[in-house]
Amino acid sequence: MLAISLFTMSVSAPFAVGDLREFGDWVVGCDNNRACHATSLPEERPDASSEGPIGDGNLSVSIKTKPEPGSAPVIQLALVGEADPRAAERIAGIAIDDTSLDIPISGSNGQVLLDAMASQLIVDAARTASKIALVDDQGQDIAAASLRGWRAAASYIDAEQYRTDTRDALAAPGTRQWDYSIVPPMPPRPVIVVDPSPPQSPFTLPDDDLGALHAMDPCQEYTQGSSKEKPQFFRLDATHTLLILPTSCGGYNPLRMPFIIDASGHARAAEFWPYPGNKMESPPDLADLGWNENERRLVSFARGRGLADCGETSEYVWVGGKFKLVHFASIYPCRGSYDYITTYRLEVRQSSGATQSGPGTAE
């Protein structure tokens, strides 16, 4: 799943996990429940565009919207990149195209949180603007981000959430009331029930059997040595154990192979349930794979490059003899943003009754 392209198909296309759209200096994605998240991209223009940069790239702007009529956008701004951490103490306000907005701000450590009214004011002012900035009490920029592409990103959200031409449209408000008469109902959200950790110790394998599995290492013939990591075993249920086997594929995306060991000591490659946009016809390559025992999840973090300013995270739970995707977030292209966008989440409930949801749940 590492190579996720920025799809250019129409919004009427079937939903696919990992579908992000890039518009100028913004990228946007919506999840399987139509919650959307748009984020600004720092000023890096690899296409040799003659337009030139806007802002200094030291401000990240995140805009999240729920799909329900009556909900307001939620905006968060944060100092990033080469911004001076001490500058956070001088933040006095927000300006769009060098015009200060009369809105209260709060936050700490270089992060600014806005209430619903302030967020809406920024959305209104940003439609035809080119720059948003955090400013000091003299109105001087502390850090700024480009708004180039924001209106197109907003139009995409409007289409996904059926806001287009309504009073609550982000890009171009209309006259219609945005209500449930024009918003198709979402199907009931499935609840995935996960069993607690079994009391039994995990099954293990003798060295000979592990050696046979190590022979499946896809990088073995290209490397001189083997991984110094040790195999890890985790009990999944009464009759199955997860084996995470390290490989010689290293770097910032270490590859580890997942196997399932049954009560007879037989090991097979772990299987995964299909999900929207991936029929799972072949096992996925899951980088930096690990097991979260507290949440009973198989977790992968695939970096698009060493800086991790692009890539994807995925989380799976053990259901019906296979692993099922319950959370997916990504950010592309590689332009210095660490604001990963969630495009898939399922509700997960432990059998004890506690309810969980994937990280990055829409505000």
Tab-separated table of C-alpha atoms in Angstrom:
chain	number	residue	atom	x	y	z
A	1	MET	CA	0.000	0.000	0.000
A	2	LEU	CA	3.022	2.292	0.111
A	3	ALA	CA	2.546	3.955	-3.246
A	4	ILE	CA	-0.722	5.829	-2.978
A	5	SER	CA	-1.357	8.071	-5.953
A	6	LEU	CA	-3.370	11.256	-5.841
A	7	PHE	CA	-6.469	10.207	-7.720
A	8	THR	CA	-8.000	12.508	-10.286
A	9	MET	CA	-11.277	10.650	-10.799
A	10	SER	CA	-14.579	12.414	-10.281
A	11	VAL	CA	-16.178	12.628	-6.869
A	12	SER	CA	-18.853	10.190	-8.028
A	13	ALA	CA	-16.250	7.411	-8.249
A	14	PRO	CA	-16.466	4.589	-5.694
A	15	PHE	CA	-14.900	5.339	-2.345
A	16	ALA	CA	-11.315	4.101	-2.006
A	17	VAL	CA	-9.159	4.087	1.102
A	18	GLY	CA	-6.218	6.483	0.720
A	19	ASP	CA	-7.840	8.729	-1.881
A	20	LEU	CA	-6.228	12.169	-1.449
A	21	ARG	CA	-6.614	15.154	-3.772
A	22	GLU	CA	-3.968	17.832	-4.243
A	23	PHE	CA	-5.051	21.379	-5.105
A	24	GLY	CA	-2.233	23.896	-5.377
A	25	ASP	CA	-0.729	24.177	-1.913
A	26	TRP	CA	-3.447	22.089	-0.255
A	27	VAL	CA	-4.298	18.410	0.014
A	28	VAL	CA	-7.661	17.006	1.118
A	29	GLY	CA	-9.261	13.659	1.827
A	30	CYS	CA	-12.545	12.307	3.211
A	31	ASP	CA	-13.164	9.099	5.114
A	32	ASN	CA	-15.762	6.356	4.759
A	33	ASN	CA	-18.238	8.419	6.785
A	34	ARG	CA	-17.736	11.607	4.715
A	35	ALA	CA	-15.753	13.414	7.407
A	36	CYS	CA	-13.200	15.539	5.536
A	37	HIS	CA	-9.796	16.986	6.377
A	38	ALA	CA	-7.835	19.539	4.360
A	39	THR	CA	-4.331	20.668	5.219
A	40	SER	CA	-1.881	23.211	3.856
A	41	LEU	CA	1.416	22.225	2.273
A	42	PRO	CA	4.656	24.127	2.880
A	43	GLU	CA	6.132	26.071	0.014
A	44	GLU	CA	8.067	23.502	-1.942
A	45	ARG	CA	7.337	23.577	-5.652
A	46	PRO	CA	9.083	20.635	-7.339
A	47	ASP	CA	7.255	21.288	-10.607
A	48	ALA	CA	9.407	24.402	-11.212
A	49	SER	CA	6.277	26.528	-11.231
A	50	SER	CA	6.828	30.147	-12.104
A	51	GLU	CA	4.143	31.274	-9.663
A	52	GLY	CA	6.595	31.533	-6.800
A	53	PRO	CA	6.036	30.815	-3.108
A	54	ILE	CA	3.416	32.304	-0.826
A	55	GLY	CA	4.181	32.470	2.873
A	56	ASP	CA	7.271	31.059	4.537
A	57	GLY	CA	6.100	27.446	4.958
A	58	ASN	CA	6.379	27.635	8.749
A	59	LEU	CA	2.634	27.502	9.383
A	60	SER	CA	0.426	24.429	9.107
A	61	VAL	CA	-3.318	24.957	8.706
A	62	SER	CA	-5.679	22.048	9.315
A	63	ILE	CA	-9.388	22.312	8.468
A	64	LYS	CA	-11.748	19.493	9.436
A	65	THR	CA	-15.455	19.231	8.695
A	66	LYS	CA	-18.130	16.824	9.793
A	67	PRO	CA	-20.735	15.617	7.287
A	68	GLU	CA	-23.761	16.528	9.389
A	69	PRO	CA	-25.869	19.651	8.602
A	70	GLY	CA	-25.464	22.262	11.309
A	71	SER	CA	-21.815	21.407	11.959
A	72	ALA	CA	-19.121	24.045	11.613
A	73	PRO	CA	-15.548	23.611	10.348
A	74	VAL	CA	-12.823	23.167	12.937
A	75	ILE	CA	-9.513	24.900	12.247
A	76	GLN	CA	-6.172	24.429	13.948
A	77	LEU	CA	-2.971	26.331	13.160
A	78	ALA	CA	0.511	25.300	14.245
A	79	LEU	CA	4.064	26.574	13.955
A	80	VAL	CA	6.136	24.033	12.020
A	81	GLY	CA	9.314	23.744	10.002
A	82	GLU	CA	11.960	26.340	10.779
A	83	ALA	CA	9.719	28.533	12.902
A	84	ASP	CA	11.420	29.865	16.017
A	85	PRO	CA	9.782	28.063	18.997
A	86	ARG	CA	10.110	31.261	21.010
A	87	ALA	CA	7.886	32.984	18.464
A	88	ALA	CA	4.907	31.178	19.961
A	89	GLU	CA	5.019	33.614	22.859
A	90	ARG	CA	4.480	36.534	20.453
A	91	ILE	CA	1.363	35.199	18.692
A	92	ALA	CA	-1.294	37.886	19.029
A	93	GLY	CA	-3.689	37.231	16.167
A	94	ILE	CA	-4.441	35.918	12.691
A	95	ALA	CA	-4.252	37.843	9.432
A	96	ILE	CA	-5.446	36.973	5.945
A	97	ASP	CA	-3.733	38.818	3.110
A	98	ASP	CA	-2.192	41.112	5.736
A	99	THR	CA	-5.585	42.096	7.163
A	100	SER	CA	-5.932	41.184	10.846
A	101	LEU	CA	-9.094	39.379	11.855
A	102	ASP	CA	-10.892	40.372	15.034
A	103	ILE	CA	-11.127	36.907	16.540
A	104	PRO	CA	-9.980	35.495	19.884
A	105	ILE	CA	-7.275	32.858	19.796
A	106	SER	CA	-6.044	30.357	22.354
A	107	GLY	CA	-3.503	27.591	22.521
A	108	SER	CA	0.046	26.815	23.590
A	109	ASN	CA	3.368	25.502	22.312
A	110	GLY	CA	2.856	27.127	18.946
A	111	GLN	CA	-0.598	25.636	18.348
A	112	VAL	CA	-3.674	27.827	17.955
A	113	LEU	CA	-7.170	26.470	18.486
A	114	LEU	CA	-10.234	28.284	17.195
A	115	ASP	CA	-13.870	28.036	18.187
A	116	ALA	CA	-16.626	27.420	15.628
A	117	MET	CA	-17.368	31.110	15.053
A	118	ALA	CA	-13.718	32.016	14.485
A	119	SER	CA	-13.238	29.025	12.198
A	120	GLN	CA	-16.174	30.100	10.065
A	121	LEU	CA	-14.803	33.654	9.826
A	122	ILE	CA	-11.512	32.298	8.504
A	123	VAL	CA	-13.274	30.091	5.952
A	124	ASP	CA	-15.270	33.094	4.743
A	125	ALA	CA	-12.200	35.328	4.476
A	126	ALA	CA	-10.001	32.699	2.847
A	127	ARG	CA	-12.178	32.065	-0.229
A	128	THR	CA	-10.540	34.743	-2.349
A	129	ALA	CA	-7.298	35.229	-0.404
A	130	SER	CA	-3.773	33.977	-1.005
A	131	LYS	CA	-2.121	33.929	2.433
A	132	ILE	CA	-2.956	33.248	6.087
A	133	ALA	CA	-0.532	34.178	8.873
A	134	LEU	CA	-0.056	34.218	12.601
A	135	VAL	CA	0.975	37.741	13.550
A	136	ASP	CA	2.404	39.582	16.546
A	137	ASP	CA	0.867	42.587	18.282
A	138	GLN	CA	2.361	44.837	15.593
A	139	GLY	CA	0.674	42.909	12.811
A	140	GLN	CA	3.952	41.417	11.584
A	141	ASP	CA	4.000	37.863	10.276
A	142	ILE	CA	5.373	35.218	12.620
A	143	ALA	CA	4.610	32.332	10.256
A	144	ALA	CA	2.488	32.144	7.123
A	145	ALA	CA	0.878	29.541	4.856
A	146	SER	CA	-0.403	29.635	1.309
A	147	LEU	CA	-4.142	29.621	0.577
A	148	ARG	CA	-3.513	28.837	-3.083
A	149	GLY	CA	-5.763	25.861	-3.835
A	150	TRP	CA	-7.863	26.142	-0.682
A	151	ARG	CA	-11.046	27.134	-2.533
A	152	ALA	CA	-10.713	24.146	-4.883
A	153	ALA	CA	-10.157	21.888	-1.872
A	154	ALA	CA	-13.235	23.417	-0.246
A	155	SER	CA	-15.262	22.711	-3.408
A	156	TYR	CA	-14.185	19.092	-3.214
A	157	ILE	CA	-15.367	18.891	0.403
A	158	ASP	CA	-18.667	20.559	-0.541
A	159	ALA	CA	-19.291	17.902	-3.184
A	160	GLU	CA	-18.359	15.047	-0.855
A	161	GLN	CA	-20.621	16.344	1.931
A	162	TYR	CA	-23.487	17.563	-0.308
A	163	ARG	CA	-22.894	21.185	0.731
A	164	THR	CA	-22.609	22.549	-2.833
A	165	ASP	CA	-24.879	25.567	-3.446
A	166	THR	CA	-26.140	25.461	0.139
A	167	ARG	CA	-25.795	28.190	2.747
A	168	ASP	CA	-23.143	26.113	4.508
A	169	ALA	CA	-20.968	25.559	1.434
A	170	LEU	CA	-17.314	26.232	2.169
A	171	ALA	CA	-16.287	27.396	-1.311
A	172	ALA	CA	-19.310	29.323	-2.579
A	173	PRO	CA	-22.364	29.592	-0.295
A	174	GLY	CA	-25.720	29.383	-2.054
A	175	THR	CA	-29.306	29.912	-1.003
A	176	ARG	CA	-30.452	26.380	-0.227
A	177	GLN	CA	-30.697	25.113	3.306
A	178	TRP	CA	-28.231	22.295	3.951
A	179	ASP	CA	-30.356	19.712	5.711
A	180	TYR	CA	-31.005	15.990	5.799
A	181	SER	CA	-33.411	16.202	2.869
A	182	ILE	CA	-30.431	16.533	0.507
A	183	VAL	CA	-27.847	14.506	2.449
A	184	PRO	CA	-28.124	10.783	1.703
A	185	PRO	CA	-28.237	8.732	4.892
A	186	MET	CA	-25.102	6.863	5.812
A	187	PRO	CA	-25.468	3.124	6.394
A	188	PRO	CA	-25.097	2.020	10.011
A	189	ARG	CA	-21.475	1.963	11.068
A	190	PRO	CA	-20.318	-1.592	11.682
A	191	VAL	CA	-18.843	-2.331	15.085
A	192	ILE	CA	-15.814	-4.614	15.180
A	193	VAL	CA	-15.639	-6.591	18.410
A	194	VAL	CA	-12.141	-7.532	19.549
A	195	ASP	CA	-11.478	-10.154	22.194
A	196	PRO	CA	-9.172	-9.294	25.102
A	197	SER	CA	-5.672	-10.716	25.332
A	198	PRO	CA	-5.777	-14.501	25.942
A	199	PRO	CA	-4.175	-15.730	29.176
A	200	GLN	CA	-2.129	-18.414	27.404
A	201	SER	CA	1.459	-17.851	26.346
A	202	PRO	CA	2.023	-17.559	22.587
A	203	PHE	CA	3.070	-20.525	20.505
A	204	THR	CA	6.688	-20.428	19.354
A	205	LEU	CA	8.651	-22.177	16.611
A	206	PRO	CA	11.972	-24.040	16.714
A	207	ASP	CA	14.965	-22.537	14.948
A	208	ASP	CA	14.672	-24.892	11.963
A	209	ASP	CA	11.111	-23.758	11.250
A	210	LEU	CA	12.085	-20.122	11.705
A	211	GLY	CA	14.951	-20.660	9.272
A	212	ALA	CA	12.523	-21.916	6.641
A	213	LEU	CA	10.415	-18.783	7.084
A	214	HIS	CA	13.509	-16.560	6.976
A	215	ALA	CA	14.203	-18.018	3.530
A	216	MET	CA	11.132	-16.070	2.350
A	217	ASP	CA	12.910	-12.775	3.121
A	218	PRO	CA	12.464	-10.747	-0.117
A	219	CYS	CA	15.719	-8.838	0.456
A	220	GLN	CA	17.940	-11.730	1.491
A	221	GLU	CA	19.671	-12.136	-1.862
A	222	TYR	CA	20.517	-8.421	-2.012
A	223	THR	CA	22.067	-8.031	1.450
A	224	GLN	CA	25.177	-9.401	3.115
A	225	GLY	CA	23.794	-9.918	6.587
A	226	SER	CA	20.519	-10.637	8.307
A	227	SER	CA	18.377	-8.548	10.603
A	228	LYS	CA	19.561	-8.215	14.188
A	229	GLU	CA	15.970	-8.063	15.366
A	230	LYS	CA	14.520	-11.117	17.036
A	231	PRO	CA	11.219	-12.758	16.042
A	232	GLN	CA	8.242	-11.633	18.110
A	233	PHE	CA	5.317	-13.838	19.145
A	234	PHE	CA	1.889	-12.578	20.301
A	235	ARG	CA	-1.107	-14.682	21.261
A	236	LEU	CA	-4.162	-13.745	19.167
A	237	ASP	CA	-6.747	-16.178	20.532
A	238	ALA	CA	-7.017	-19.654	22.014
A	239	THR	CA	-5.644	-21.343	18.887
A	240	HIS	CA	-3.579	-18.750	16.997
A	241	THR	CA	-0.355	-16.809	17.550
A	242	LEU	CA	1.019	-13.896	15.531
A	243	LEU	CA	4.671	-14.143	14.528
A	244	ILE	CA	6.355	-10.947	13.365
A	245	LEU	CA	9.521	-11.987	11.594
A	246	PRO	CA	12.202	-9.379	10.792
A	247	THR	CA	13.812	-9.278	7.361
A	248	SER	CA	17.032	-7.836	5.976
A	249	CYS	CA	15.083	-5.024	4.311
A	250	GLY	CA	16.155	-2.063	6.402
A	251	GLY	CA	16.443	1.679	6.167
A	252	TYR	CA	13.644	3.941	7.326
A	253	ASN	CA	11.037	1.365	6.205
A	254	PRO	CA	12.097	-1.909	7.857
A	255	LEU	CA	10.041	-4.789	6.472
A	256	ARG	CA	8.732	-7.417	8.870
A	257	MET	CA	6.734	-10.438	7.733
A	258	PRO	CA	3.573	-11.459	9.654
A	259	PHE	CA	2.761	-15.167	10.040
A	260	ILE	CA	0.017	-17.028	11.876
A	261	ILE	CA	0.944	-20.109	13.937
A	262	ASP	CA	-1.836	-22.550	14.815
A	263	ALA	CA	-2.042	-25.016	17.715
A	264	SER	CA	-0.309	-27.750	15.663
A	265	GLY	CA	2.730	-25.549	15.139
A	266	HIS	CA	1.984	-24.889	11.462
A	267	ALA	CA	2.854	-21.370	10.242
A	268	ARG	CA	1.185	-19.608	7.326
A	269	ALA	CA	1.396	-16.097	5.938
A	270	ALA	CA	-1.065	-13.773	7.660
A	271	GLU	CA	-4.184	-13.017	5.626
A	272	PHE	CA	-6.030	-9.704	5.362
A	273	TRP	CA	-9.652	-8.882	4.617
A	274	PRO	CA	-10.280	-6.720	1.520
A	275	TYR	CA	-11.328	-3.112	1.992
A	276	PRO	CA	-12.574	-0.345	-0.344
A	277	GLY	CA	-10.038	0.200	-3.080
A	278	ASN	CA	-7.980	-2.918	-2.283
A	279	LYS	CA	-9.230	-6.415	-3.065
A	280	MET	CA	-6.200	-7.795	-1.202
A	281	GLU	CA	-5.425	-10.245	-4.001
A	282	SER	CA	-1.842	-10.444	-2.735
A	283	PRO	CA	-0.386	-9.926	0.772
A	284	PRO	CA	0.409	-6.277	1.506
A	285	ASP	CA	3.932	-5.035	2.153
A	286	LEU	CA	3.608	-3.523	5.606
A	287	ALA	CA	6.589	-1.437	6.663
A	288	ASP	CA	7.709	-0.962	10.263
A	289	LEU	CA	5.169	-3.519	11.441
A	290	GLY	CA	4.425	-3.924	15.153
A	291	TRP	CA	1.800	-5.225	17.562
A	292	ASN	CA	-0.018	-2.937	20.004
A	293	GLU	CA	-0.995	-5.257	22.836
A	294	ASN	CA	-3.081	-2.669	24.697
A	295	GLU	CA	-5.382	-2.043	21.734
A	296	ARG	CA	-4.880	-5.507	20.182
A	297	ARG	CA	-3.881	-4.046	16.821
A	298	LEU	CA	-1.334	-4.778	14.131
A	299	VAL	CA	0.184	-1.386	13.242
A	300	SER	CA	2.235	-0.311	10.224
A	301	PHE	CA	3.949	3.007	9.484
A	302	ALA	CA	5.239	3.294	5.913
A	303	ARG	CA	7.306	6.425	5.346
A	304	GLY	CA	7.344	7.927	1.870
A	305	ARG	CA	10.819	9.242	2.636
A	306	GLY	CA	13.058	9.367	5.682
A	307	LEU	CA	11.635	12.670	6.932
A	308	ALA	CA	8.202	10.989	7.288
A	309	ASP	CA	6.626	14.117	5.794
A	310	CYS	CA	4.715	11.738	3.548
A	311	GLY	CA	3.598	8.166	3.983
A	312	GLU	CA	0.783	6.211	5.548
A	313	THR	CA	-0.242	4.498	8.742
A	314	SER	CA	-2.575	1.510	8.946
A	315	GLU	CA	-4.052	-0.482	11.804
A	316	TYR	CA	-5.645	-3.928	11.742
A	317	VAL	CA	-7.508	-6.129	14.231
A	318	TRP	CA	-7.766	-9.932	14.287
A	319	VAL	CA	-11.278	-10.949	13.186
A	320	GLY	CA	-12.467	-14.259	11.766
A	321	GLY	CA	-9.012	-15.674	11.152
A	322	LYS	CA	-7.737	-12.636	9.218
A	323	PHE	CA	-6.627	-9.069	9.911
A	324	LYS	CA	-9.170	-6.345	9.183
A	325	LEU	CA	-8.257	-2.733	8.451
A	326	VAL	CA	-9.812	-0.401	11.039
A	327	HIS	CA	-7.809	2.798	10.557
A	328	PHE	CA	-5.838	4.353	7.689
A	329	ALA	CA	-4.215	7.786	7.436
A	330	SER	CA	-1.763	9.230	4.940
A	331	ILE	CA	-0.204	12.412	3.626
A	332	TYR	CA	1.073	12.947	0.083
A	333	PRO	CA	2.913	14.515	-1.703
A	334	CYS	CA	6.247	14.810	0.127
A	335	ARG	CA	6.220	18.538	0.817
A	336	GLY	CA	7.015	18.904	4.492
A	337	SER	CA	3.571	18.309	6.035
A	338	TYR	CA	3.104	15.936	8.972
A	339	ASP	CA	-0.657	16.449	9.194
A	340	TYR	CA	-1.756	12.928	8.223
A	341	ILE	CA	-5.289	12.686	6.840
A	342	THR	CA	-7.567	9.846	7.936
A	343	THR	CA	-9.483	8.279	5.051
A	344	TYR	CA	-10.780	5.149	6.787
A	345	ARG	CA	-11.927	4.300	10.281
A	346	LEU	CA	-14.122	1.624	11.787
A	347	GLU	CA	-15.514	1.539	15.289
A	348	VAL	CA	-13.737	-1.041	17.430
A	349	ARG	CA	-15.166	-2.368	20.652
A	350	GLN	CA	-13.415	-4.707	23.024
A	351	SER	CA	-15.610	-7.517	24.270
A	352	SER	CA	-15.392	-6.029	27.766
A	353	GLY	CA	-17.625	-3.215	26.488
A	354	ALA	CA	-15.016	-0.464	26.021
A	355	THR	CA	-15.326	1.403	22.705
A	356	GLN	CA	-12.367	2.585	20.667
A	357	SER	CA	-11.970	4.466	17.439
A	358	GLY	CA	-8.943	4.956	15.263
A	359	PRO	CA	-6.615	7.883	15.981
A	360	GLY	CA	-7.292	11.003	14.007
A	361	THR	CA	-11.044	10.891	14.511
A	362	ALA	CA	-12.590	14.026	13.044
A	363	GLU	CA	-12.996	16.771	15.582
